[in-house]
């Protein structure tokens, strides 16, 4: 069982989401959009999720959110500290989950973290930014 992120490690207020959307940088792929904005008041990355009804019904949206939280928990140790991150699931995210499960979500999120330059250390050998 993977550790769950504490409530302090989540964005919950709409003002926090707005700040990340308006002032943060975004990267996207077919399944997800990732917005990130530095936050000096926290020492660890905080996650906010946005999964609209376009993705599916309540059961499907909750499954997408659960897997996104789990994938973020796996990736969190690689991220620079003090980042507010909002992940927006596109409708294709549900197809990805049905096809590849957590591994697909993890790969998609890891791709965006690397693309957005959010890794704690510099790019691994053989990979250019």
Coordinates of C-alpha atoms in Angstrom, one line a residue:
X1 CA 0.0 0.0 0.0
X2 CA 1.4 3.4 -1.0
X3 CA 1.5 6.3 1.6
X4 CA -1.2 8.8 1.2
X5 CA -0.4 12.5 1.0
X6 CA -1.4 14.5 4.0
X7 CA -4.2 17.1 3.6
X8 CA -1.5 19.9 3.9
X9 CA 0.1 18.5 0.7
X10 CA -3.1 19.3 -1.3
X11 CA -4.5 22.4 -2.8
X12 CA -8.0 22.9 -1.7
X13 CA -9.1 26.5 -2.1
X14 CA -10.2 28.0 -5.4
X15 CA -7.8 31.0 -4.8
X16 CA -4.9 28.5 -4.7
X17 CA -6.0 26.9 -8.0
X18 CA -6.5 30.3 -9.6
X19 CA -3.0 31.4 -8.6
X20 CA -1.5 28.3 -10.2
X21 CA -3.6 28.6 -13.3
X22 CA -2.9 32.3 -13.9
X23 CA 0.7 32.7 -12.8
X24 CA 2.1 29.2 -13.2
X25 CA 3.6 27.4 -16.2
X26 CA 1.8 24.6 -18.0
X27 CA 2.8 21.5 -20.0
X28 CA 0.4 19.1 -21.6
X29 CA 0.2 15.8 -23.3
X30 CA -2.8 13.9 -24.8
X31 CA -4.0 12.7 -21.3
X32 CA -3.1 15.4 -18.8
X33 CA -2.3 19.1 -18.4
X34 CA 0.1 20.0 -15.6
X35 CA 0.3 23.6 -14.2
X36 CA 3.1 24.4 -11.7
X37 CA 3.9 27.5 -9.7
X38 CA 6.6 27.9 -7.0
X39 CA 5.4 28.4 -3.5
X40 CA 8.1 29.4 -0.9
X41 CA 5.7 28.9 2.0
X42 CA 5.8 25.1 1.8
X43 CA 8.7 22.7 1.8
X44 CA 7.1 19.9 -0.3
X45 CA 5.0 19.9 -3.5
X46 CA 1.3 20.3 -3.1
X47 CA -1.2 18.7 -5.5
X48 CA -4.5 20.0 -6.8
X49 CA -6.7 17.9 -9.1
X50 CA -9.3 19.0 -11.7
X51 CA -11.4 16.2 -13.3
X52 CA -14.4 17.5 -15.2
X53 CA -17.6 15.7 -16.1
X54 CA -16.3 15.4 -19.6
X55 CA -14.1 12.6 -18.3
X56 CA -17.0 10.5 -17.1
X57 CA -19.5 9.9 -14.3
X58 CA -18.7 10.2 -10.6
X59 CA -17.3 6.7 -10.4
X60 CA -15.0 7.2 -13.3
X61 CA -13.9 10.7 -12.1
X62 CA -13.1 9.4 -8.6
X63 CA -11.1 6.5 -10.1
X64 CA -9.1 9.0 -12.2
X65 CA -8.5 11.2 -9.1
X66 CA -7.4 8.2 -7.0
X67 CA -4.9 7.0 -9.6
X68 CA -3.6 10.6 -10.2
X69 CA -3.0 11.0 -6.4
X70 CA -1.2 7.6 -6.3
X71 CA 1.0 8.5 -9.3
X72 CA 1.8 11.8 -7.8
X73 CA 2.8 10.1 -4.5
X74 CA 5.2 7.9 -6.5
X75 CA 6.7 11.0 -8.3
X76 CA 6.7 13.4 -5.3
X77 CA 10.2 12.6 -4.1
X78 CA 11.6 13.6 -7.5
X79 CA 10.0 17.1 -7.6
X80 CA 11.6 20.3 -6.5
X81 CA 10.3 21.3 -3.1
X82 CA 7.9 24.2 -2.7
X83 CA 5.8 23.6 -5.9
X84 CA 2.1 24.0 -6.2
X85 CA 1.0 21.6 -8.9
X86 CA -2.5 21.3 -10.5
X87 CA -3.2 18.3 -12.8
X88 CA -6.1 18.6 -15.1
X89 CA -7.4 15.3 -16.5
X90 CA -8.5 15.3 -20.2
X91 CA -11.2 12.9 -21.4
X92 CA -8.4 10.7 -22.9
X93 CA -7.1 10.0 -19.3
X94 CA -10.0 7.6 -18.7
X95 CA -9.1 5.7 -21.8
X96 CA -5.5 5.5 -20.6
X97 CA -6.6 4.2 -17.3
X98 CA -8.8 1.6 -18.8
X99 CA -6.0 0.5 -21.2
X100 CA -2.9 0.7 -19.0
X101 CA -4.0 1.4 -15.4
X102 CA -1.8 3.1 -12.9
X103 CA 1.4 2.5 -14.9
X104 CA 0.0 4.5 -17.8
X105 CA -1.0 7.4 -15.5
X106 CA 2.4 7.3 -13.8
X107 CA 4.2 7.4 -17.2
X108 CA 2.1 10.3 -18.4
X109 CA 2.6 12.3 -15.2
X110 CA 6.4 11.6 -15.2
X111 CA 6.6 12.8 -18.8
X112 CA 5.0 16.1 -17.8
X113 CA 7.2 16.5 -14.8
X114 CA 10.3 16.1 -16.9
X115 CA 8.9 18.3 -19.7
X116 CA 8.0 21.0 -17.2
X117 CA 11.5 21.0 -15.6
X118 CA 10.1 20.2 -12.2
X119 CA 12.6 17.5 -11.3
X120 CA 14.7 18.1 -8.2
X121 CA 18.0 17.4 -9.9
X122 CA 19.2 18.2 -13.4
X123 CA 18.1 16.0 -16.3
X124 CA 19.4 12.4 -16.2
X125 CA 22.3 11.4 -18.5
X126 CA 21.2 10.9 -22.1
X127 CA 18.2 13.1 -21.7
X128 CA 18.2 16.7 -22.9
X129 CA 15.8 19.4 -21.6

